Coordinates of C-alpha atoms in Angstrom, one line a residue:
X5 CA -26.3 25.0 -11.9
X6 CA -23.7 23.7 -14.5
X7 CA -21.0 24.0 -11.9
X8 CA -23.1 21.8 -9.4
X9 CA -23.6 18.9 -12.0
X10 CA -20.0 18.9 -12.6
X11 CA -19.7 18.7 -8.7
X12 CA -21.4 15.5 -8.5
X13 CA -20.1 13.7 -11.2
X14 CA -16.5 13.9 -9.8
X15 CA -18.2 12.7 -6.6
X16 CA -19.1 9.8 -8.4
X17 CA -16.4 9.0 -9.7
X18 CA -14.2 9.6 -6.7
X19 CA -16.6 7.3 -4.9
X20 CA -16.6 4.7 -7.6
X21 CA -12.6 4.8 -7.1
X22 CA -13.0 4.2 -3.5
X23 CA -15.2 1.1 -4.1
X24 CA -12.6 -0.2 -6.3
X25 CA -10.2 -0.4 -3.7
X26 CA -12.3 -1.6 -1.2
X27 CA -13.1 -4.3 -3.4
X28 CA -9.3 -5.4 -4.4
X29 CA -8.7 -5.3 0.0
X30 CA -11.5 -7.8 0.0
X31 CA -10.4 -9.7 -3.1
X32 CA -7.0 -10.0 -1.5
X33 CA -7.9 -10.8 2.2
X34 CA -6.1 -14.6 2.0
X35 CA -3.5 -13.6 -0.6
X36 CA -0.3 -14.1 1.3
X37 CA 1.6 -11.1 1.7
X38 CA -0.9 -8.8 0.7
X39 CA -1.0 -5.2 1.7
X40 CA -3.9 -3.3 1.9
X41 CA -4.5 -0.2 -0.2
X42 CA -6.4 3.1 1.0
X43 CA -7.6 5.8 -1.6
X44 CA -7.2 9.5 -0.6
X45 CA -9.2 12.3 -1.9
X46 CA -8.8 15.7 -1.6
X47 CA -10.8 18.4 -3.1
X48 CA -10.5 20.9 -5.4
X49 CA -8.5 23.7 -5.1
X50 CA -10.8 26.7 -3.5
X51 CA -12.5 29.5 -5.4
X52 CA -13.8 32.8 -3.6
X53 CA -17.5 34.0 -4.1
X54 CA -18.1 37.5 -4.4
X55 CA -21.4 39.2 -4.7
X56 CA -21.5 42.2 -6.8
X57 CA -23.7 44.9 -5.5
X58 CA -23.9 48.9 -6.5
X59 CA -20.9 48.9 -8.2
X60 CA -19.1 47.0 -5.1
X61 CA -18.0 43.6 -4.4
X62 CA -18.1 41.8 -1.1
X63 CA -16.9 38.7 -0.2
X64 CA -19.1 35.7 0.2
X65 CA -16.7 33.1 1.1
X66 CA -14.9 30.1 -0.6
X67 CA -15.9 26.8 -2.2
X68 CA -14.9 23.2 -3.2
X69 CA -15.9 22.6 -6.5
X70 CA -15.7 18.8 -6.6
X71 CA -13.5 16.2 -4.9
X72 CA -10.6 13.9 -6.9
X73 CA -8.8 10.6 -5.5
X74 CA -5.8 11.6 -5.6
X75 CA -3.9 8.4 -4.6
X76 CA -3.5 5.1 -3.5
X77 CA -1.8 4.6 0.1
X78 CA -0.6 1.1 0.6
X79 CA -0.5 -0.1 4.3
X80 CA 2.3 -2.0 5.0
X81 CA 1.6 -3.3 8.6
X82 CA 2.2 -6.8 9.9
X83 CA 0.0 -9.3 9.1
X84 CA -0.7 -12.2 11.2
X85 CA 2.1 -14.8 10.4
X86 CA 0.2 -18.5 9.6
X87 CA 2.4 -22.3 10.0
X88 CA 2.5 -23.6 6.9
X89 CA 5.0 -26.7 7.9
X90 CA 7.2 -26.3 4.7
X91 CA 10.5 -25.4 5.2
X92 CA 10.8 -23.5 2.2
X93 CA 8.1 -20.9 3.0
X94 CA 9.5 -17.8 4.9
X95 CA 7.8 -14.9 6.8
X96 CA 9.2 -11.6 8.1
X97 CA 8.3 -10.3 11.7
X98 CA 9.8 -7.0 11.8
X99 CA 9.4 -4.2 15.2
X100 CA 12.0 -1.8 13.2
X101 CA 12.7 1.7 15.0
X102 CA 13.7 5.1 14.2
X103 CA 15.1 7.4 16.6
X104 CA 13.6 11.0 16.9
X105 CA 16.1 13.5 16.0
X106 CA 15.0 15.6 19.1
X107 CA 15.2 13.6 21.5
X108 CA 16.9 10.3 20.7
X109 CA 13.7 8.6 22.1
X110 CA 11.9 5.6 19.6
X111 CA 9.4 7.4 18.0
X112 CA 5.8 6.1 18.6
X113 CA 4.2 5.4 15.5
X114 CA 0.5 5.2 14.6
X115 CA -1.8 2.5 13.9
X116 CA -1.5 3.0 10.1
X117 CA 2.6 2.8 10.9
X118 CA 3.4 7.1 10.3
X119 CA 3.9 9.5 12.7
X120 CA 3.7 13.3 11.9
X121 CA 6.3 15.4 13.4
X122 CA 5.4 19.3 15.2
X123 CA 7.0 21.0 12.3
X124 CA 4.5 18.6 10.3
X125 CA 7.0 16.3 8.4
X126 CA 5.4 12.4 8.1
X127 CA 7.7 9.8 9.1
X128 CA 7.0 6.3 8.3
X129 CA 7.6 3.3 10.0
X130 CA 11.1 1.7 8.1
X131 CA 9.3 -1.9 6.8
X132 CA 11.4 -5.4 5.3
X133 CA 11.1 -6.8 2.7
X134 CA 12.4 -10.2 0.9
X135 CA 14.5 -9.3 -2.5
X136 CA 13.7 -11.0 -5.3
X137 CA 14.6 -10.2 -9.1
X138 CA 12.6 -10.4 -12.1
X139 CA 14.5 -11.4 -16.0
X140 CA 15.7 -7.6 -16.9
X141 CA 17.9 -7.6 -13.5
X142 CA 15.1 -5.0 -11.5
X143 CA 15.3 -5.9 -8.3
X144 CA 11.9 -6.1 -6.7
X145 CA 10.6 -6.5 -3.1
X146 CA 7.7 -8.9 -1.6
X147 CA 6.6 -10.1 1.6
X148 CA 5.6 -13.5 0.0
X149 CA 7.6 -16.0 1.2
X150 CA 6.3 -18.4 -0.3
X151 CA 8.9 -19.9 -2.2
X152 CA 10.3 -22.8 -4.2
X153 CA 12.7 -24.5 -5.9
X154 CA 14.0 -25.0 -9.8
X155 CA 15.4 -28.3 -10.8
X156 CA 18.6 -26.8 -10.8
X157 CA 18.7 -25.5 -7.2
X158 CA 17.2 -22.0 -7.6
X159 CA 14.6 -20.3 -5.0
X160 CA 11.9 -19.0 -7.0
X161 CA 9.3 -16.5 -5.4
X162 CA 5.7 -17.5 -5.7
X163 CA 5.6 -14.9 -9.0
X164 CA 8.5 -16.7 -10.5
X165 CA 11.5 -14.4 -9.5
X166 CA 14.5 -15.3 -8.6
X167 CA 15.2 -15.3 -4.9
X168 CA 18.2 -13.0 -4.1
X169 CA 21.1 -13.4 -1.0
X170 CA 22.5 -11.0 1.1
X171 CA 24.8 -10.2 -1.6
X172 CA 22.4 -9.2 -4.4
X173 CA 22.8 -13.1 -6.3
X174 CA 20.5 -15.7 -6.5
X175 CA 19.3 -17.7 -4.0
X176 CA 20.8 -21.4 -4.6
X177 CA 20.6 -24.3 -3.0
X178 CA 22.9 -27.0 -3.3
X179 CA 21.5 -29.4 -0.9
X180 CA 18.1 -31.4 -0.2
X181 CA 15.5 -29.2 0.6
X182 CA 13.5 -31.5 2.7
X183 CA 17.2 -30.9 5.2
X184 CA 17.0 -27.0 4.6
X185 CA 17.5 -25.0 7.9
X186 CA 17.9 -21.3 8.3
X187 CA 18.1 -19.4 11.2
X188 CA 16.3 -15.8 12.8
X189 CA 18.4 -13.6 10.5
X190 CA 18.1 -15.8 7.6
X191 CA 21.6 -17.6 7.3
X192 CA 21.5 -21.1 5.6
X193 CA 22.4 -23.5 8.1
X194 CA 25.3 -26.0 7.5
X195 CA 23.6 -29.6 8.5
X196 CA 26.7 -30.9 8.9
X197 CA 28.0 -28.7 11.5
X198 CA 24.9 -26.9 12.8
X199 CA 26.9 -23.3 12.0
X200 CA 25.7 -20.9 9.4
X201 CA 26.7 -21.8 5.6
X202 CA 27.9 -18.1 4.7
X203 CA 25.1 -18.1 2.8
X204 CA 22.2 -15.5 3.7
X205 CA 18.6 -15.1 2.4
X206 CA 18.5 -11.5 0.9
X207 CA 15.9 -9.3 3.1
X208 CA 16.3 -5.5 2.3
X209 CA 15.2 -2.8 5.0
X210 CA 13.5 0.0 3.4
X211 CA 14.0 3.6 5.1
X212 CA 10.6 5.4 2.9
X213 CA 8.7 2.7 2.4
X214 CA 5.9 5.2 1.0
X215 CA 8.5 5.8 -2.1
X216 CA 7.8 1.9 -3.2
X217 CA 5.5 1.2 -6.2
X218 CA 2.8 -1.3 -6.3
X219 CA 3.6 -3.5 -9.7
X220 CA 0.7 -6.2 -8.7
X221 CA 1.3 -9.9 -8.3
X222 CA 2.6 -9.1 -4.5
X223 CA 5.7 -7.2 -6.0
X224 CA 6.5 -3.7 -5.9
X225 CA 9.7 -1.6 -6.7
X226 CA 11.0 1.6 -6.2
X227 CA 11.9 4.2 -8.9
X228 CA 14.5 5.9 -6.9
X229 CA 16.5 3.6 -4.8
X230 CA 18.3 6.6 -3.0
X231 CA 14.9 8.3 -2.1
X232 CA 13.7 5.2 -0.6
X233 CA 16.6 4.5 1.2
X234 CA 16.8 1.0 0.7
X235 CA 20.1 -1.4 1.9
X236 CA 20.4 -4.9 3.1
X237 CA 19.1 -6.0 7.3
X238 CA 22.1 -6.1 9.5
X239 CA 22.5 -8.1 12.8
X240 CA 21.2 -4.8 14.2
X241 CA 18.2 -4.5 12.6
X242 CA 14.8 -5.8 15.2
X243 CA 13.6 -8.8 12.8
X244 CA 13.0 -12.1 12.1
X245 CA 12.8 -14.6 9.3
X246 CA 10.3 -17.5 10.4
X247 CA 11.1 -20.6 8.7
X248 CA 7.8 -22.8 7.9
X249 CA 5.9 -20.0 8.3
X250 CA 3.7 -17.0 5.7
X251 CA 2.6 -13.8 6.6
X252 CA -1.2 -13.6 6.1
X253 CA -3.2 -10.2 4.2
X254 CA -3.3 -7.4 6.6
X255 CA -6.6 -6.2 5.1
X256 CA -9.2 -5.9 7.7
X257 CA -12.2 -7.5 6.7
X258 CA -14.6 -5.1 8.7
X259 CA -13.1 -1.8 8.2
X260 CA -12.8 -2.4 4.2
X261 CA -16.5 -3.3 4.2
X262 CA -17.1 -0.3 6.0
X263 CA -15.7 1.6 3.3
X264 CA -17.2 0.0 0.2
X265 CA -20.5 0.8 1.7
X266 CA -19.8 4.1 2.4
X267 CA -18.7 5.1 -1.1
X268 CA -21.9 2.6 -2.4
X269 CA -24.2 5.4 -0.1
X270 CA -21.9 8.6 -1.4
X271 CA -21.9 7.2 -4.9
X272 CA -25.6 6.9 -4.8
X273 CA -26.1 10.3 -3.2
X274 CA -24.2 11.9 -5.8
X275 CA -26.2 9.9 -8.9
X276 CA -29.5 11.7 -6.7
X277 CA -28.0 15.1 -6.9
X278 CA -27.6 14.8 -11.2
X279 CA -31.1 13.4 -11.7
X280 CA -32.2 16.9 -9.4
X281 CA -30.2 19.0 -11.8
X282 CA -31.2 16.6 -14.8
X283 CA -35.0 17.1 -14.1
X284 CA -34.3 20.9 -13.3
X285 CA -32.6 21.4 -16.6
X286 CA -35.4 19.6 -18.4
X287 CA -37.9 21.8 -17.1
X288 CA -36.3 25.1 -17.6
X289 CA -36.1 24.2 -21.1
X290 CA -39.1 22.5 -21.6
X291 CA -41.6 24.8 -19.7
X292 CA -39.7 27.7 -18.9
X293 CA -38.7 28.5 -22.2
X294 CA -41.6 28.2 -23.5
X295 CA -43.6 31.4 -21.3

């Protein structure tokens, strides 16, 4: 009986960790940039039942003894890009490939942006990402291109980080900014001349984006840079910077309602099962002990 209350309280509490996130995706549904989150549970590892009978054991079968969310899964699918008009807000559209080993072919990823190979390795979908750097040196990554400018020239993300170039320095401008033009790949363009400056906004391709880590404020980073498998866009690379333009949440509004009602329900049903055992245990001590 013991075991079952224990059950049910990780239910809840997995459930309550599903809400969570359901609420932050709904929190975050006009925060520019913003990229959805997903808990996954998993359950407990498996015990065997065994009944003992005349001196023999037989096998019953196996049971979960409680479910855990394990993690959260960001989503790092296009948003809808939104004209803004400024021309010192940026957005990525990015259609980037990978080539199956087997065949050479694209591979045709999900909707969630993975695909899951027939030996059973995940691949995910390589994602871009503008560079930015915060005051220890980290570099970090966003896809808030919202930016602006210090008094002394610098592009500043929207949480206050320096910008970065193509060559891992900040972002500076040295001319007005109402005249600033850059082009698809995200070279500065000379006014003067029409050609590009030299000068190139920093966006860095990540291989694994699934290695990145979420550090709030539209930011994340990675631990391991060689596991993530991270290095400036090239010429080659299939994406776009969109000048006067920002990339809109990707939450959807209807699927992440969904899913905060659904844990509400489980969360509930799980609160029903411990009153059950609560009133069982209060009788069996109350009335049963008493005969």
């Amino acid at each position: 009986m013991i075991r079952g209350l224990y059950t049910a309280a990780a239910g809840m509490v997995t459930q309550q960790r599903r809400h969570d996130t359901a609420t932050q995706n709904i929190a975050n549904l006009n925060t520019t940039g913003y990229k959805q989150v997903d808990s996954v549970s998993h359950a407990f590892p498996d015990v065997l039942i065994s009944a003992m009978s005349g001196g023999t054991t037989k096998p019953v079968g196996r049971l979960n003894t409680g479910v855990f969310a394990e993690q959260s899964v960001s989503q790092y699918l296009q948003g809808d890009l939104i004209e803004s008009g400024k021309s010192i807000d940026f957005a990525l559209s990015t259609d980037l490939q990978v080539a199956d080993p087997a065949t050479g072919d694209n591979i045709a990823f999900d909707g969630s942006g993975k695909y899951v190979t027939p030996e059973g390795e995940v691949i995910y979908r390589p994602q871009a990402f503008f560079t930015v750097q915060d005051n220890e040196g980290n570099n970090l990554y966003t896809r808030n291109g919202s930016f602006s400018v210090s008094a002394t020239g610098q592009v500043l993300s929207a949480g206050g980080f320096n910008v970065l170039d193509a060559n891992g320095n900040p972002l500076v401008l040295t001319g007005p900014q109402d005249n600033l033009k850059v082009d698809g790949q995200g070279n500065l363009i000379n006014t003067a001349t029409g050609l590009p400056s030299g000068t190139k906004i920093g966006v860095s391709v990540i291989t694994r984006p699934q290695e990145l880590v979420r550090d709030g404020n539209g930011v994340f980073h990675a631990d391991d840079i060689e596991a993530a498998e991270i290095r400036y866009a090239n010429a080659g690379d299939n994406l776009q910077v969109r000048q006067g333009y920002l990339e809109n949440s990707n939450v959807d509004p209807t699927q992440v309602t969904v899913d905060m009602n659904a844990a509400y329900r489980a969360y509930e049903a799980n609160q029903k099962v411990i009153q059950f055992y609560d009133t069982s245990l209060q009788k069996t001590v109350n009335e049963v002990g008493r005969v």
